[in-house]
PDB file of C-alpha atoms in Angstrom:
ATOM      1  CA  MET A  27      -9.467  13.345 -30.104  1.00 38.00           C
ATOM      2  CA  GLN A  28     -11.865  16.077 -29.259  1.00 44.00           C
ATOM      3  CA  ASP A  29     -12.282  17.997 -26.605  1.00 50.00           C
ATOM      4  CA  MET A  30     -15.509  17.062 -24.816  1.00 51.00           C
ATOM      5  CA  GLY A  31     -14.960  20.112 -22.354  1.00 59.00           C
ATOM      6  CA  ARG A  32     -15.284  18.883 -18.648  1.00 60.00           C
ATOM      7  CA  SER A  33     -18.327  17.596 -18.288  1.00 60.00           C
ATOM      8  CA  LEU A  34     -17.561  14.054 -19.828  1.00 63.00           C
ATOM      9  CA  SER A  35     -16.531  11.093 -17.674  1.00 65.00           C
ATOM     10  CA  LEU A  36     -15.007   7.870 -18.650  1.00 67.00           C
ATOM     11  CA  THR A  37     -17.111   4.828 -17.642  1.00 71.00           C
ATOM     12  CA  PHE A  38     -16.891   1.405 -18.397  1.00 72.00           C
ATOM     13  CA  PRO A  39     -18.682  -1.883 -17.976  1.00 74.00           C
ATOM     14  CA  ALA A  40     -17.886  -4.345 -16.073  1.00 80.00           C
ATOM     15  CA  ALA A  41     -18.871  -7.225 -13.796  1.00 84.00           C
ATOM     16  CA  ASP A  42     -16.033  -8.999 -11.686  1.00 89.00           C
ATOM     17  CA  CYS A  43     -13.214  -7.235 -13.587  1.00 90.00           C
ATOM     18  CA  ALA A  44     -11.860  -4.393 -12.122  1.00 92.00           C
ATOM     19  CA  ILE A  45     -11.130  -1.248 -14.510  1.00 93.00           C
ATOM     20  CA  ILE A  46      -8.674   0.813 -13.235  1.00 95.00           C
ATOM     21  CA  ARG A  47      -8.865   4.555 -14.005  1.00 94.00           C
ATOM     22  CA  MET A  48      -5.740   7.079 -13.636  1.00 95.00           C
ATOM     23  CA  TYR A  49      -5.597  10.357 -13.404  1.00 94.00           C
ATOM     24  CA  ASP A  50      -2.201  12.320 -13.826  1.00 95.00           C
ATOM     25  CA  LYS A  51      -2.973  16.047 -11.954  1.00 93.00           C
ATOM     26  CA  GLU A  52      -0.838  18.488 -13.064  1.00 95.00           C
ATOM     27  CA  LYS A  53      -0.516  17.278 -16.941  1.00 95.00           C
ATOM     28  CA  ASP A  54      -4.366  16.556 -16.569  1.00 92.00           C
ATOM     29  CA  VAL A  55      -4.520  13.613 -18.290  1.00 92.00           C
ATOM     30  CA  ILE A  56      -6.522  10.296 -17.732  1.00 91.00           C
ATOM     31  CA  GLY A  57      -6.386   5.894 -18.600  1.00 90.00           C
ATOM     32  CA  LEU A  58      -8.676   3.768 -18.919  1.00 91.00           C
ATOM     33  CA  THR A  59      -8.454   0.027 -18.711  1.00 92.00           C
ATOM     34  CA  HIS A  60     -10.011  -3.240 -17.258  1.00 92.00           C
ATOM     35  CA  SER A  61      -7.848  -5.530 -15.501  1.00 92.00           C
ATOM     36  CA  ASP A  62      -9.521  -9.150 -16.158  1.00 91.00           C
ATOM     37  CA  LEU A  63      -6.886 -12.017 -14.367  1.00 91.00           C
ATOM     38  CA  ASN A  64      -5.427 -12.348 -17.696  1.00 92.00           C
ATOM     39  CA  HIS A  65      -4.573  -8.839 -18.225  1.00 93.00           C
ATOM     40  CA  THR A  66      -3.137  -8.717 -13.946  1.00 94.00           C
ATOM     41  CA  SER A  67      -1.686 -11.409 -15.365  1.00 94.00           C
ATOM     42  CA  THR A  68       0.321  -9.157 -17.776  1.00 94.00           C
ATOM     43  CA  ASN A  69       0.731  -6.020 -15.848  1.00 95.00           C
ATOM     44  CA  ILE A  70      -1.316  -3.786 -17.957  1.00 96.00           C
ATOM     45  CA  ILE A  71      -1.318  -1.538 -15.227  1.00 97.00           C
ATOM     46  CA  GLY A  72       2.448  -0.956 -15.045  1.00 97.00           C
ATOM     47  CA  SER A  73       1.966  -0.765 -18.748  1.00 97.00           C
ATOM     48  CA  MET A  74      -0.449   1.946 -19.203  1.00 96.00           C
ATOM     49  CA  VAL A  75       1.405   3.649 -15.988  1.00 97.00           C
ATOM     50  CA  ASP A  76       4.813   3.304 -18.637  1.00 97.00           C
ATOM     51  CA  TYR A  77       2.214   4.745 -21.471  1.00 97.00           C
ATOM     52  CA  MET A  78       1.217   7.744 -19.132  1.00 96.00           C
ATOM     53  CA  LYS A  79       4.991   8.400 -19.319  1.00 97.00           C
ATOM     54  CA  GLU A  80       6.110   8.369 -22.509  1.00 97.00           C
ATOM     55  CA  HIS A  81       3.431  10.015 -24.113  1.00 96.00           C
ATOM     56  CA  PHE A  82       2.236  12.292 -21.633  1.00 96.00           C
ATOM     57  CA  GLY A  83       5.633  12.779 -19.704  1.00 97.00           C
ATOM     58  CA  SER A  84       3.626  11.808 -16.776  1.00 97.00           C
ATOM     59  CA  ASP A  85       5.914  11.824 -13.425  1.00 98.00           C
ATOM     60  CA  THR A  86       4.709   9.280 -10.391  1.00 97.00           C
ATOM     61  CA  LYS A  87       3.891  10.406  -7.995  1.00 97.00           C
ATOM     62  CA  ASP A  88       1.348  12.777  -9.893  1.00 97.00           C
ATOM     63  CA  ILE A  89      -0.960  10.085 -10.816  1.00 97.00           C
ATOM     64  CA  MET A  90      -4.052   9.066  -9.398  1.00 97.00           C
ATOM     65  CA  VAL A  91      -5.346   6.122  -9.428  1.00 97.00           C
ATOM     66  CA  PHE A  92      -9.061   5.058  -8.467  1.00 95.00           C
ATOM     67  CA  VAL A  93     -10.025   0.920  -8.853  1.00 95.00           C
ATOM     68  CA  GLY A  94     -14.076   0.779  -9.549  1.00 90.00           C
ATOM     69  CA  ALA A  95     -16.065  -2.317  -7.762  1.00 90.00           C
ATOM     70  CA  PHE A  96     -14.866  -5.605  -8.496  1.00 91.00           C
ATOM     71  CA  ALA A  97     -14.147  -9.291  -7.324  1.00 90.00           C
ATOM     72  CA  LYS A  98     -12.100  -8.862  -4.403  1.00 83.00           C
ATOM     73  CA  GLU A  99     -11.771 -10.868  -1.471  1.00 76.00           C
ATOM     74  CA  GLY A 100     -14.356 -14.336  -1.379  1.00 75.00           C
ATOM     75  CA  MET A 101     -12.806 -15.089  -5.592  1.00 84.00           C
ATOM     76  CA  ILE A 102     -13.150 -18.827  -5.493  1.00 86.00           C
ATOM     77  CA  TRP A 103     -12.321 -21.422  -8.172  1.00 87.00           C
ATOM     78  CA  ASP A 104     -12.672 -25.217  -7.918  1.00 86.00           C
ATOM     79  CA  LYS A 105      -9.932 -26.003 -10.183  1.00 87.00           C
ATOM     80  CA  TYR A 106      -6.207 -24.011 -10.753  1.00 88.00           C
ATOM     81  CA  PRO A 107      -7.146 -20.845 -11.904  1.00 88.00           C
ATOM     82  CA  PRO A 108      -6.437 -20.691 -15.536  1.00 90.00           C
ATOM     83  CA  CYS A 109      -4.217 -17.510 -15.117  1.00 89.00           C
ATOM     84  CA  ALA A 110      -1.961 -18.366 -13.028  1.00 90.00           C
ATOM     85  CA  GLU A 111      -1.517 -21.548 -15.073  1.00 91.00           C
ATOM     86  CA  LYS A 112      -0.235 -19.298 -17.761  1.00 91.00           C
ATOM     87  CA  ASN A 113       1.661 -17.014 -16.458  1.00 90.00           C
ATOM     88  CA  PRO A 114       2.502 -19.050 -12.996  1.00 91.00           C
ATOM     89  CA  GLU A 115       5.036 -16.334 -11.721  1.00 92.00           C
ATOM     90  CA  ALA A 116       2.689 -13.589 -12.092  1.00 93.00           C
ATOM     91  CA  TRP A 117       0.662 -14.939  -9.355  1.00 94.00           C
ATOM     92  CA  GLU A 118       3.180 -16.603  -7.381  1.00 94.00           C
ATOM     93  CA  GLY A 119       2.084 -15.758  -3.769  1.00 95.00           C
ATOM     94  CA  TYR A 120      -1.432 -14.700  -4.778  1.00 95.00           C
ATOM     95  CA  ILE A 121      -3.492 -17.846  -4.962  1.00 93.00           C
ATOM     96  CA  LYS A 122      -4.282 -19.907  -1.474  1.00 92.00           C
ATOM     97  CA  PRO A 123      -5.383 -23.074  -1.539  1.00 92.00           C
ATOM     98  CA  LEU A 124      -8.326 -23.932  -0.144  1.00 92.00           C
ATOM     99  CA  GLU A 125     -10.320 -27.261   0.855  1.00 89.00           C
ATOM    100  CA  ASN A 126     -11.578 -29.359  -1.673  1.00 87.00           C
ATOM    101  CA  ASN A 127      -9.386 -28.556  -4.608  1.00 87.00           C
ATOM    102  CA  ASN A 128     -10.680 -25.042  -4.428  1.00 90.00           C
ATOM    103  CA  TYR A 129      -7.956 -21.798  -5.195  1.00 92.00           C
ATOM    104  CA  GLU A 130      -8.870 -17.844  -3.932  1.00 91.00           C
ATOM    105  CA  ILE A 131      -7.224 -16.347  -6.043  1.00 91.00           C
ATOM    106  CA  MET A 132      -6.102 -12.682  -3.973  1.00 93.00           C
ATOM    107  CA  TYR A 133      -6.887 -10.011  -6.471  1.00 93.00           C
ATOM    108  CA  GLY A 134      -7.109  -7.147  -4.932  1.00 93.00           C
ATOM    109  CA  ASN A 135      -3.829  -7.971  -3.055  1.00 94.00           C
ATOM    110  CA  LYS A 136      -2.539  -8.086  -7.016  1.00 95.00           C
ATOM    111  CA  ILE A 137      -4.182  -5.298  -8.336  1.00 96.00           C
ATOM    112  CA  TYR A 138      -2.396  -2.740  -5.093  1.00 97.00           C
ATOM    113  CA  ASP A 139       0.921  -4.606  -5.096  1.00 97.00           C
ATOM    114  CA  GLN A 140       1.351  -4.034  -9.281  1.00 97.00           C
ATOM    115  CA  ILE A 141      -0.214   0.159  -8.469  1.00 97.00           C
ATOM    116  CA  ILE A 142       2.830   0.259  -6.220  1.00 98.00           C
ATOM    117  CA  GLU A 143       4.724  -1.399  -8.271  1.00 97.00           C
ATOM    118  CA  SER A 144       4.728   0.600 -10.589  1.00 97.00           C
ATOM    119  CA  GLY A 145       5.646   4.098  -8.886  1.00 98.00           C
ATOM    120  CA  VAL A 146       2.184   5.166  -7.762  1.00 98.00           C
ATOM    121  CA  LEU A 147       2.626   6.679  -4.821  1.00 98.00           C
ATOM    122  CA  LYS A 148       0.245   4.728  -1.578  1.00 97.00           C
ATOM    123  CA  ASP A 149      -1.491   8.236  -1.147  1.00 97.00           C
ATOM    124  CA  ASN A 150      -3.000   8.320  -4.647  1.00 97.00           C
ATOM    125  CA  ILE A 151      -4.178   5.045  -4.480  1.00 97.00           C
ATOM    126  CA  TYR A 152      -8.117   4.988  -3.870  1.00 96.00           C
ATOM    127  CA  PHE A 153     -10.224   1.183  -4.490  1.00 95.00           C
ATOM    128  CA  ASP A 154     -14.156   1.458  -4.218  1.00 93.00           C
ATOM    129  CA  PRO A 155     -14.712  -0.385  -1.038  1.00 93.00           C
ATOM    130  CA  ASP A 156     -17.612  -2.786  -3.120  1.00 91.00           C
ATOM    131  CA  ASN A 157     -17.233  -6.198  -4.013  1.00 91.00           C
ATOM    132  CA  THR A 158     -19.024  -7.771  -6.761  1.00 90.00           C
ATOM    133  CA  LEU A 159     -19.337 -11.151  -5.733  1.00 88.00           C
ATOM    134  CA  LYS A 160     -21.475  -9.910  -2.445  1.00 88.00           C
ATOM    135  CA  ASP A 161     -23.456  -6.792  -3.818  1.00 89.00           C
ATOM    136  CA  THR A 162     -26.122  -7.725  -5.168  1.00 89.00           C
ATOM    137  CA  SER A 163     -26.599  -4.443  -6.746  1.00 87.00           C
ATOM    138  CA  TYR A 164     -24.214  -5.363  -9.018  1.00 86.00           C
ATOM    139  CA  TYR A 165     -23.799  -8.046 -12.549  1.00 85.00           C
ATOM    140  CA  SER A 166     -21.478 -10.338 -11.434  1.00 86.00           C
ATOM    141  CA  ASN A 167     -20.286 -13.340 -13.670  1.00 82.00           C
ATOM    142  CA  SER A 168     -19.540 -15.473 -10.825  1.00 79.00           C
ATOM    143  CA  ARG A 169     -21.547 -14.694  -7.378  1.00 74.00           C
ATOM    144  CA  ASP A 170     -24.570 -17.111  -8.500  1.00 64.00           C
ATOM    145  CA  LYS A 171     -21.606 -19.780  -9.094  1.00 60.00           C
ATOM    146  CA  ARG A 172     -20.758 -19.531  -5.969  1.00 52.00           C
ATOM    147  CA  GLN A 173     -24.018 -20.062  -3.649  1.00 47.00           C
TER     148      GLN A 173
END
């Protein structure tokens, strides 16, 4: 990997999925991952923190997490979500049954809980307040289906 200097920024295009950026302020290392529903089911966030600890000597108290805009509240499915069918234990308590056989996924809550469970300090977690389902300045895979 080439050192590109301090002017390099990591970006990752996404629609309704959460992009997780991590920064260890003491070791000066960064991480970036795409935590869609399936990756969230497998705790990719915890795996990313473990990777930083094992490969860079990171301490969770030094890791800052930035979660980009994603489909927060209002992620409604017209059937039981496939991610929960594949891994029901992972989504227990995060799928809310609604009327007409619809289901709401508490996606943001799941991501937050995974970050906390990985050992990152609450004060080091930052969520972008934007919701890709509601803010039309973002592309959304799901917005049109819900209108």
